[in-house]
Amino acid sequence: MDIDLFEKYESNVRGYIRSFPTIFTRAKNATVWDHHGKSYIDFFGGAGSLNYGHNDPAVQEAMIDYIQRDGMLNALDKATDAKYHFIKKFQETILLPRGLDYKIQFVGPTGTNAVETALKLARKVKQRSKIVAFTNAYHGHTLGALAVTGNEFYHDDYYGVPLNVTKMPFDQYFDEDDQMDSIDMMRRYYEDGSSGYEVPAGIIVETIQGEGGINVSSIEWLKKLEKMCRDLDILLIIDDIQVGNGRTGNFFSFERAGITPDIITISKSIGTGLPMAIVLMRPEIDQWSPGEHTGTFRGNSLAFIAGATALKRWDNDEFAKEIRRKGEWVEKRFRAIKARFPDHISDVRGLGMIWGIESSIEGFCNEVSREAFEHGLLAETAGATDQVIKFLAPLTISQAELDKGLDILEAAIEATAAKHPTTKQEVTA
Amino acid sequence: MDIDLFEKYESNVRGYIRSFPTIFTRAKNATVWDHHGKSYIDFFGGAGSLNYGHNDPAVQEAMIDYIQRDGMLNALDKATDAKYHFIKKFQETILLPRGLDYKIQFVGPTGTNAVETALKLARKVKQRSKIVAFTNAYHGHTLGALAVTGNEFYHDDYYGVPLNVTKMPFDQYFDEDDQMDSIDMMRRYYEDGSSGYEVPAGIIVETIQGEGGINVSSIEWLKKLEKMCRDLDILLIIDDIQVGNGRTGNFFSFERAGITPDIITISKSIGTGLPMAIVLMRPEIDQWSPGEHTGTFRGNSLAFIAGATALKRWDNDEFAKEIRRKGEWVEKRFRAIKARFPDHISDVRGLGMIWGIESSIEGFCNEVSREAFEHGLLAETAGATDQVIKFLAPLTISQAELDKGLDILEAAIEATAAKHPTTKQEVTA
Amino acid sequence: MDIDLFEKYESNVRGYIRSFPTIFTRAKNATVWDHHGKSYIDFFGGAGSLNYGHNDPAVQEAMIDYIQRDGMLNALDKATDAKYHFIKKFQETILLPRGLDYKIQFVGPTGTNAVETALKLARKVKQRSKIVAFTNAYHGHTLGALAVTGNEFYHDDYYGVPLNVTKMPFDQYFDEDDQMDSIDMMRRYYEDGSSGYEVPAGIIVETIQGEGGINVSSIEWLKKLEKMCRDLDILLIIDDIQVGNGRTGNFFSFERAGITPDIITISKSIGTGLPMAIVLMRPEIDQWSPGEHTGTFRGNSLAFIAGATALKRWDNDEFAKEIRRKGEWVEKRFRAIKARFPDHISDVRGLGMIWGIESSIEGFCNEVSREAFEHGLLAETAGATDQVIKFLAPLTISQAELDKGLDILEAAIEATAAKHPTTKQEVTA
Amino acid sequence: MDIDLFEKYESNVRGYIRSFPTIFTRAKNATVWDHHGKSYIDFFGGAGSLNYGHNDPAVQEAMIDYIQRDGMLNALDKATDAKYHFIKKFQETILLPRGLDYKIQFVGPTGTNAVETALKLARKVKQRSKIVAFTNAYHGHTLGALAVTGNEFYHDDYYGVPLNVTKMPFDQYFDEDDQMDSIDMMRRYYEDGSSGYEVPAGIIVETIQGEGGINVSSIEWLKKLEKMCRDLDILLIIDDIQVGNGRTGNFFSFERAGITPDIITISKSIGTGLPMAIVLMRPEIDQWSPGEHTGTFRGNSLAFIAGATALKRWDNDEFAKEIRRKGEWVEKRFRAIKARFPDHISDVRGLGMIWGIESSIEGFCNEVSREAFEHGLLAETAGATDQVIKFLAPLTISQAELDKGLDILEAAIEATAAKHPTTKQEVTA
């Protein structure tokens, strides 16, 4: 196999192959191997799709069994036993024990489709066209989803991105000790009939902005947001595509704030990395007509089989504890790195098993990523100017894999810092 | 398993489970079984996703092998051996022998994402915002794709569907012997600077409209369309999601007209029914920046493995011949049905292995579908008023399965016709 | 006075000063004079604003009287005696004798504001967002009005022209003997739930397209249009801004077809050339809330005074007869010109006192206009490529003025034709 | 004359006739008379159109003279002596002495058309689609202008208001001592490539929001706004339609801040209340093509004649001094009223000759307006909930008229306060 084939035949749009220029052939838990046999610790984690690790043996077994017994692989939205068991497991293991009452919609198997569906539903139910999204948000890449995504790289007038989306500042967007937060701002706007701001159908929010740079919203802000939504009759939509599925230490990322969204979008790890996406909605919001939102691959049975198997990890609270324990370890190591390189690392932030190391030196994080790759670690950057190195390893990563990865990362930062000895260039957005 | 679980927990949006109210557990080639062990001939074919049949043994073997050797299942757009072999096979078996020079973009694994991508690319390349789509078109269900879809059921102001799409009449939309066709109409509009019509970036067209009611465009119309696009510098986008992958007797549906699109969207059967979608573009149109269109599930390795295996059927021309042979058989049987029920069946149309039987009696086709289901056949309706019964069986269907299915269908029509003895109610859209 | 002052201080957007490069100082009926004392016959007629001629003595007297008695000049939409008498005169002289029952809305004193108002009202009443306008239409120059205007010169993505307007072919747009007209086309679209065309709130139409090139719709087409609007519950909006006020021989241009619009826009000559615009609506459509559409200059009293005075011409039917008589004379002379220059003049068309002479030689009409100006005639061009010389003289023009103008025009055509002796260049739009 | 005629024949949209239910017949300086001979002091001032008073004798004389000598009344954008003298007077008396270099565009004679034109020009010049407007802004009533207007009463999805407008908080919108002002907010957004906010083509602002409730921006805020526009290459558009023409004590309202806008919109009093509107633009921004923005009534000669005559008041600085002197008197009286009714009047604010008295008691100001009308004073309310009584009397008002009006107003407040003795109901927007 020659990697040149991709350059020759695959569109220029290809991206990660440029960060990680090799051909991968094998993967197990948090380790992957390329066609030269070189191994890499995976801190990238399929951008949140591999919370349960690569090729979990129980998942593999369940998939093979389903294939061997000629299970129906493609079913559109017909009923299958695979779907039956997924729904049952999800309700019994995740929703009911948390006292959550949601109906499940299976949508086209991409996060962006879940987002589109959530926005359509909110607009339909409230009969209003406006949606609020936040600065630095990332919600995917189709036209409706693009409209609620912040990064201007993805916007262009010619695409015809729908414009009925209002962007509001995320928690602590302006300043940590700013007295005026964005919830107060919205309240003022929506209660003033002449502000030019109309009450939206819904507000979509990631409780932790992953692509936006690992920005963690506070519990207080989330509670205030929920209260405003209730007071003003606005639907609260949590996009838990990247930080749900246990990433923060609970199955849903909003559990820590004790809030109850009206609509939730889930994807990525819900099918253990196989294409799958769902939308959860409070029953009274389920006002769809039959067939009003469709899609060929809503019934990807292998993802249902794999997902239902992986959900067994939530049968008791051991998994959640393990996530938090490892997360604390990562935080400790990251804070030590910041302390060691105060001129190069400006911030460390995160929660559970999602962490970011920020540098205000232009290009620093991309250099670290390249250096780490050379030495056997996959780690990507995030943020508008790639100013953050993102930690999204499988939640199932072993302590040995974790330590190895952290060591490679620290060494890569050390090597990169050595190339930027004195001057500290500020990133300009 | 109790089918009530779906009513209790799955969103009201669920559709096909209402047409086919049972739980499917097993599927092989063109036959599926439910949890009561009842079998059904599958004329529905996953709406075009199962051209290679359910659970082809070679495909099953390749998938199991990949899983067992811990192949990387989720890779975003990193390079994997699975992707490598798919690209190589697709170029060598499909594109090169046909003299076609296209680059491949792997997009989020849904047809609608391929359509969105094609429209974005056309707008970006031409720096124009308008897109032309046709009456009765179906291109999927996200906001950009919805905008080019005809059926008003899916439109609602509150969704904020982008409006920079112009709808034009499909071939023979007004009348079979109309002197003015839609290509002449477009030329007139675009050459008149005061028509209110701006030259679009691209024109997206299905050569056979499946959901729209099995409307087959003529070779002459397609040639004329291509010529106008060349003359006026408009990109020609063929949406081959439903009728590509051999459905019409050639791999691509446009081969019969000898035209060369600028952009092609492919999905459904390309991964043998596993989620996968690609966009093909002439190399000079590949003007993407790296990462300008992204998506988590672009690297669904099992679909690459399955798809590459299925493409072996195109190593020689036996498969194409078989499709045409079976298609002729279907046409013969369908025409006989029309002749037998002249008061109930108003038209039979199709090409290769996509066929439709039209009735102008309101509700007739839905009744036939229900009747057929009772007797062991899955067959869906199409068209704005469900006025067509659609034949989309796997291309690999055996003669025995085919005959059995056709017999059930004819019997269902007979039974339904018996309930509509005299009056002939006209469908009003 | 030095005309260079305009170049120095007035925006480049200025237009007619380029066609008629002199400074005008005096005007009476159909003759104007410039600052050098040179006189010009006015076939331009303020683009339809001077149907009652320049400085009609009765109008002058009424205005001076109103000023001298300290009448209220600016009243927003407060009640004044000037407005009172205008409303009374318009109802008694125009609407009641024709059996027309409309309420009057005084809008910002421009035609485009009347159009915006009509579109807003139609959308509000029908709670639908789509509006249909026709190829080559001209409805003015604000964002809502631009959206229904055809000429692409005025469109630009950056202006953010609202896109919920569908353009349909005007009567005989494709071909005079085309069997499929645009009314049939619309019916087909709107009755097909999957055409991609939604039933609009309203259809706005000029019965004769002036700026579009003097395109006269047939009585049959207008009747068919009205019938379709009734059948499909669409509001019929007649834009009579340019061809109302007697231009066609009746006060309203649609009287000849015996149709009754739901909404009518009137401006230009309604205030004898002083800024004024009104919208007429059937009483049941008058669903405005107080103050829902506003504007500072809705109460331009001088225009009310001038307009009410001019309406006296409609007290009996002499004025209408005079218009038709003169129109026939113009037609006779124009047809003779066409007969005399068959290689240069391709068409003559019009109705009442609006006429156009078309040439298919590129630039021909602009040359004629310049030549005529040199010899004392103001005549402008129309159409997407300025392919038509437009006759819009005051309806009150004297026979002497008319003959003098026609003679200058014919001489200008003769002189221009002499410069294009042999080759006949086709205009390409 | 019977006022019922208006109810019978004029659209329900009529507004001011409801506040001031009588028929006006005569007006001189700041006094108007109705058909019963009752007189009223005019604090309403044509909403800013009558800065030079009703029927100024010099203006009357100039208009009558122009009519009597058969001056050209309607000229589209042809050159006339009336226009020549207006341009010359405006440049020599207003622009040159202030060191301002602007070209003049004559637009359709309404403020909203000037706003539309300014927005189109900004978008065209910068090739960006976004425009920023502020909370509580009022810029008029066509679709483009509506988009930048705050009050939600005027918005409705069905109107298709263009959505590429971003609303930002006006100066001190949130709180007088808020540390974060909207300029800092915009800077943060525009410098962050992932905020979801794109740099706009222009920012349109009223330096004092009249309809919005007499909100006076600070000099510091205006300077900061100008600086940000320069730094980020954004066009600064001042809408001086209501508060220009001397209202604040200088000809332009922005003179007090020493800033230089890129584009300025002027209307209302520029033609002494006759329909007229202009756009001023720095010469390098004048990138229009000839005829790119048109309109029938751009050449309303009577307004040019009247306006040029009125501009003579600016030949020396006496007029400005007089405005400021009267303004101080109004402020003194208003502050005394507030001191006298502390439970009923919550704020007094303004500048020059535009002032507002705010009450937080629901409906209070409308009651005062009605009471004042009964006793011979025209005074309107402003703000989203009509919470402000607006003072916009002619700048030429005599001391006697002013005192009489202020006495009636104070008495009306006293009478209204007496009806709201104890409870203080808070206005909720």
PDB file of C-alpha atoms in Angstrom, chain A residues 52-182:
ATOM      1  CA  TYR A  52     -15.613   2.460  24.719  1.00  0.00           C
ATOM      2  CA  GLY A  53     -12.271   1.859  23.036  1.00  0.00           C
ATOM      3  CA  HIS A  54     -11.374   0.248  19.728  1.00  0.00           C
ATOM      4  CA  ASN A  55     -12.653  -3.245  19.132  1.00  0.00           C
ATOM      5  CA  ASP A  56     -14.021  -4.107  22.539  1.00  0.00           C
ATOM      6  CA  PRO A  57     -14.150  -7.952  22.498  1.00  0.00           C
ATOM      7  CA  ALA A  58     -17.748  -8.069  23.722  1.00  0.00           C
ATOM      8  CA  VAL A  59     -18.802  -5.678  20.985  1.00  0.00           C
ATOM      9  CA  GLN A  60     -16.888  -7.626  18.352  1.00  0.00           C
ATOM     10  CA  GLU A  61     -18.512 -10.850  19.443  1.00  0.00           C
ATOM     11  CA  ALA A  62     -22.006  -9.377  19.329  1.00  0.00           C
ATOM     12  CA  MET A  63     -21.465  -7.962  15.838  1.00  0.00           C
ATOM     13  CA  ILE A  64     -20.039 -11.182  14.450  1.00  0.00           C
ATOM     14  CA  ASP A  65     -22.887 -13.138  15.963  1.00  0.00           C
ATOM     15  CA  TYR A  66     -25.434 -10.814  14.353  1.00  0.00           C
ATOM     16  CA  ILE A  67     -23.786 -11.081  10.965  1.00  0.00           C
ATOM     17  CA  GLN A  68     -23.483 -14.843  11.181  1.00  0.00           C
ATOM     18  CA  ARG A  69     -27.157 -15.301  11.986  1.00  0.00           C
ATOM     19  CA  ASP A  70     -28.102 -13.182   8.928  1.00  0.00           C
ATOM     20  CA  GLY A  71     -29.471 -10.323  11.014  1.00  0.00           C
ATOM     21  CA  MET A  72     -31.026  -7.539   8.967  1.00  0.00           C
ATOM     22  CA  LEU A  73     -28.254  -4.979   8.532  1.00  0.00           C
ATOM     23  CA  ASN A  74     -30.153  -2.206   6.751  1.00  0.00           C
ATOM     24  CA  ALA A  75     -33.741  -1.628   7.798  1.00  0.00           C
ATOM     25  CA  LEU A  76     -34.539   2.050   7.248  1.00  0.00           C
ATOM     26  CA  ASP A  77     -36.950   2.647  10.107  1.00  0.00           C
ATOM     27  CA  LYS A  78     -38.582  -0.752  10.021  1.00  0.00           C
ATOM     28  CA  ALA A  79     -38.592  -2.598  13.307  1.00  0.00           C
ATOM     29  CA  THR A  80     -35.806  -5.136  13.877  1.00  0.00           C
ATOM     30  CA  ASP A  81     -34.770  -7.159  16.864  1.00  0.00           C
ATOM     31  CA  ALA A  82     -31.505  -5.183  16.885  1.00  0.00           C
ATOM     32  CA  LYS A  83     -33.387  -1.937  17.288  1.00  0.00           C
ATOM     33  CA  TYR A  84     -35.775  -3.461  19.794  1.00  0.00           C
ATOM     34  CA  HIS A  85     -32.977  -4.485  22.082  1.00  0.00           C
ATOM     35  CA  PHE A  86     -31.168  -1.199  21.747  1.00  0.00           C
ATOM     36  CA  ILE A  87     -34.258   0.808  22.715  1.00  0.00           C
ATOM     37  CA  LYS A  88     -34.965  -1.495  25.620  1.00  0.00           C
ATOM     38  CA  LYS A  89     -31.409  -1.363  26.920  1.00  0.00           C
ATOM     39  CA  PHE A  90     -31.170   2.412  26.552  1.00  0.00           C
ATOM     40  CA  GLN A  91     -34.422   2.994  28.400  1.00  0.00           C
ATOM     41  CA  GLU A  92     -33.694   0.489  31.144  1.00  0.00           C
ATOM     42  CA  THR A  93     -30.051   1.275  31.756  1.00  0.00           C
ATOM     43  CA  ILE A  94     -29.774   4.958  30.992  1.00  0.00           C
ATOM     44  CA  LEU A  95     -33.085   6.817  31.061  1.00  0.00           C
ATOM     45  CA  LEU A  96     -35.260   5.111  33.679  1.00  0.00           C
ATOM     46  CA  PRO A  97     -32.628   4.961  36.471  1.00  0.00           C
ATOM     47  CA  ARG A  98     -32.051   8.692  35.983  1.00  0.00           C
ATOM     48  CA  GLY A  99     -35.763   9.444  36.105  1.00  0.00           C
ATOM     49  CA  LEU A 100     -35.630  10.768  32.531  1.00  0.00           C
ATOM     50  CA  ASP A 101     -38.692  10.468  30.327  1.00  0.00           C
ATOM     51  CA  TYR A 102     -37.724  10.828  26.669  1.00  0.00           C
ATOM     52  CA  LYS A 103     -38.831   9.371  23.380  1.00  0.00           C
ATOM     53  CA  ILE A 104     -36.115   8.310  20.959  1.00  0.00           C
ATOM     54  CA  GLN A 105     -35.871   9.330  17.326  1.00  0.00           C
ATOM     55  CA  PHE A 106     -33.434   7.443  15.127  1.00  0.00           C
ATOM     56  CA  VAL A 107     -32.097   9.853  12.533  1.00  0.00           C
ATOM     57  CA  GLY A 108     -29.621   9.710   9.681  1.00  0.00           C
ATOM     58  CA  PRO A 109     -26.474   8.332  11.317  1.00  0.00           C
ATOM     59  CA  THR A 110     -24.491  11.543  11.739  1.00  0.00           C
ATOM     60  CA  GLY A 111     -24.388  14.078  14.513  1.00  0.00           C
ATOM     61  CA  THR A 112     -25.221  16.866  12.118  1.00  0.00           C
ATOM     62  CA  ASN A 113     -28.422  15.088  11.170  1.00  0.00           C
ATOM     63  CA  ALA A 114     -29.388  14.859  14.820  1.00  0.00           C
ATOM     64  CA  VAL A 115     -28.775  18.593  15.161  1.00  0.00           C
ATOM     65  CA  GLU A 116     -30.815  19.390  12.052  1.00  0.00           C
ATOM     66  CA  THR A 117     -33.627  17.258  13.378  1.00  0.00           C
ATOM     67  CA  ALA A 118     -33.567  18.929  16.770  1.00  0.00           C
ATOM     68  CA  LEU A 119     -33.716  22.395  15.208  1.00  0.00           C
ATOM     69  CA  LYS A 120     -36.547  21.401  12.868  1.00  0.00           C
ATOM     70  CA  LEU A 121     -38.505  19.929  15.723  1.00  0.00           C
ATOM     71  CA  ALA A 122     -38.006  22.975  17.944  1.00  0.00           C
ATOM     72  CA  ARG A 123     -39.155  25.302  15.169  1.00  0.00           C
ATOM     73  CA  LYS A 124     -42.120  23.113  14.372  1.00  0.00           C
ATOM     74  CA  VAL A 125     -43.253  22.809  17.954  1.00  0.00           C
ATOM     75  CA  LYS A 126     -42.840  26.472  18.865  1.00  0.00           C
ATOM     76  CA  GLN A 127     -43.811  27.869  15.459  1.00  0.00           C
ATOM     77  CA  ARG A 128     -40.929  30.319  15.673  1.00  0.00           C
ATOM     78  CA  SER A 129     -37.992  30.479  13.328  1.00  0.00           C
ATOM     79  CA  LYS A 130     -35.150  31.754  15.470  1.00  0.00           C
ATOM     80  CA  ILE A 131     -32.602  29.489  17.169  1.00  0.00           C
ATOM     81  CA  VAL A 132     -29.899  30.624  19.563  1.00  0.00           C
ATOM     82  CA  ALA A 133     -26.426  29.092  19.428  1.00  0.00           C
ATOM     83  CA  PHE A 134     -23.266  30.162  21.183  1.00  0.00           C
ATOM     84  CA  THR A 135     -19.901  31.641  20.275  1.00  0.00           C
ATOM     85  CA  ASN A 136     -17.349  28.960  19.420  1.00  0.00           C
ATOM     86  CA  ALA A 137     -20.075  26.334  19.133  1.00  0.00           C
ATOM     87  CA  TYR A 138     -19.662  23.331  16.843  1.00  0.00           C
ATOM     88  CA  HIS A 139     -22.751  21.449  15.745  1.00  0.00           C
ATOM     89  CA  GLY A 140     -21.781  19.911  12.427  1.00  0.00           C
ATOM     90  CA  HIS A 141     -21.689  20.484   8.731  1.00  0.00           C
ATOM     91  CA  THR A 142     -24.937  20.527   6.849  1.00  0.00           C
ATOM     92  CA  LEU A 143     -26.695  23.791   6.106  1.00  0.00           C
ATOM     93  CA  GLY A 144     -28.944  23.903   9.117  1.00  0.00           C
ATOM     94  CA  ALA A 145     -26.185  22.666  11.397  1.00  0.00           C
ATOM     95  CA  LEU A 146     -23.631  25.020   9.875  1.00  0.00           C
ATOM     96  CA  ALA A 147     -25.871  27.901  10.755  1.00  0.00           C
ATOM     97  CA  VAL A 148     -25.427  27.167  14.445  1.00  0.00           C
ATOM     98  CA  THR A 149     -21.673  26.534  14.192  1.00  0.00           C
ATOM     99  CA  GLY A 150     -19.339  29.390  15.078  1.00  0.00           C
ATOM    100  CA  ASN A 151     -16.143  28.931  13.102  1.00  0.00           C
ATOM    101  CA  GLU A 152     -16.141  31.332  10.143  1.00  0.00           C
ATOM    102  CA  PHE A 153     -13.969  28.942   8.129  1.00  0.00           C
ATOM    103  CA  TYR A 154     -17.110  27.011   7.396  1.00  0.00           C
ATOM    104  CA  HIS A 155     -19.282  29.963   6.399  1.00  0.00           C
ATOM    105  CA  ASP A 156     -19.618  31.498   2.968  1.00  0.00           C
ATOM    106  CA  ASP A 157     -22.457  33.538   1.563  1.00  0.00           C
ATOM    107  CA  TYR A 158     -22.641  31.313  -1.473  1.00  0.00           C
ATOM    108  CA  TYR A 159     -23.533  28.294   0.620  1.00  0.00           C
ATOM    109  CA  GLY A 160     -26.780  29.999   1.556  1.00  0.00           C
ATOM    110  CA  VAL A 161     -26.445  29.159   5.246  1.00  0.00           C
ATOM    111  CA  PRO A 162     -29.815  29.914   6.794  1.00  0.00           C
ATOM    112  CA  LEU A 163     -29.611  33.115   8.727  1.00  0.00           C
ATOM    113  CA  ASN A 164     -32.281  32.753  11.360  1.00  0.00           C
ATOM    114  CA  VAL A 165     -29.782  31.873  14.046  1.00  0.00           C
ATOM    115  CA  THR A 166     -28.677  34.292  16.748  1.00  0.00           C
ATOM    116  CA  LYS A 167     -25.248  33.825  18.247  1.00  0.00           C
ATOM    117  CA  MET A 168     -24.867  34.547  21.951  1.00  0.00           C
ATOM    118  CA  PRO A 169     -21.718  34.586  24.083  1.00  0.00           C
ATOM    119  CA  PHE A 170     -20.937  31.287  25.816  1.00  0.00           C
ATOM    120  CA  ASP A 171     -20.325  31.225  29.540  1.00  0.00           C
ATOM    121  CA  GLN A 172     -17.372  33.472  30.430  1.00  0.00           C
ATOM    122  CA  TYR A 173     -16.878  34.403  26.798  1.00  0.00           C
ATOM    123  CA  PHE A 174     -15.945  37.995  27.531  1.00  0.00           C
ATOM    124  CA  ASP A 175     -14.260  37.729  30.883  1.00  0.00           C
ATOM    125  CA  GLU A 176     -14.277  35.431  33.863  1.00  0.00           C
ATOM    126  CA  ASP A 177     -15.349  38.132  36.278  1.00  0.00           C
ATOM    127  CA  ASP A 178     -17.714  39.956  33.983  1.00  0.00           C
ATOM    128  CA  GLN A 179     -20.821  40.922  35.888  1.00  0.00           C
ATOM    129  CA  MET A 180     -23.070  40.680  32.864  1.00  0.00           C
ATOM    130  CA  ASP A 181     -23.370  37.134  31.617  1.00  0.00           C
ATOM    131  CA  SER A 182     -25.065  36.033  28.457  1.00  0.00           C
TER     132      SER A 182
END
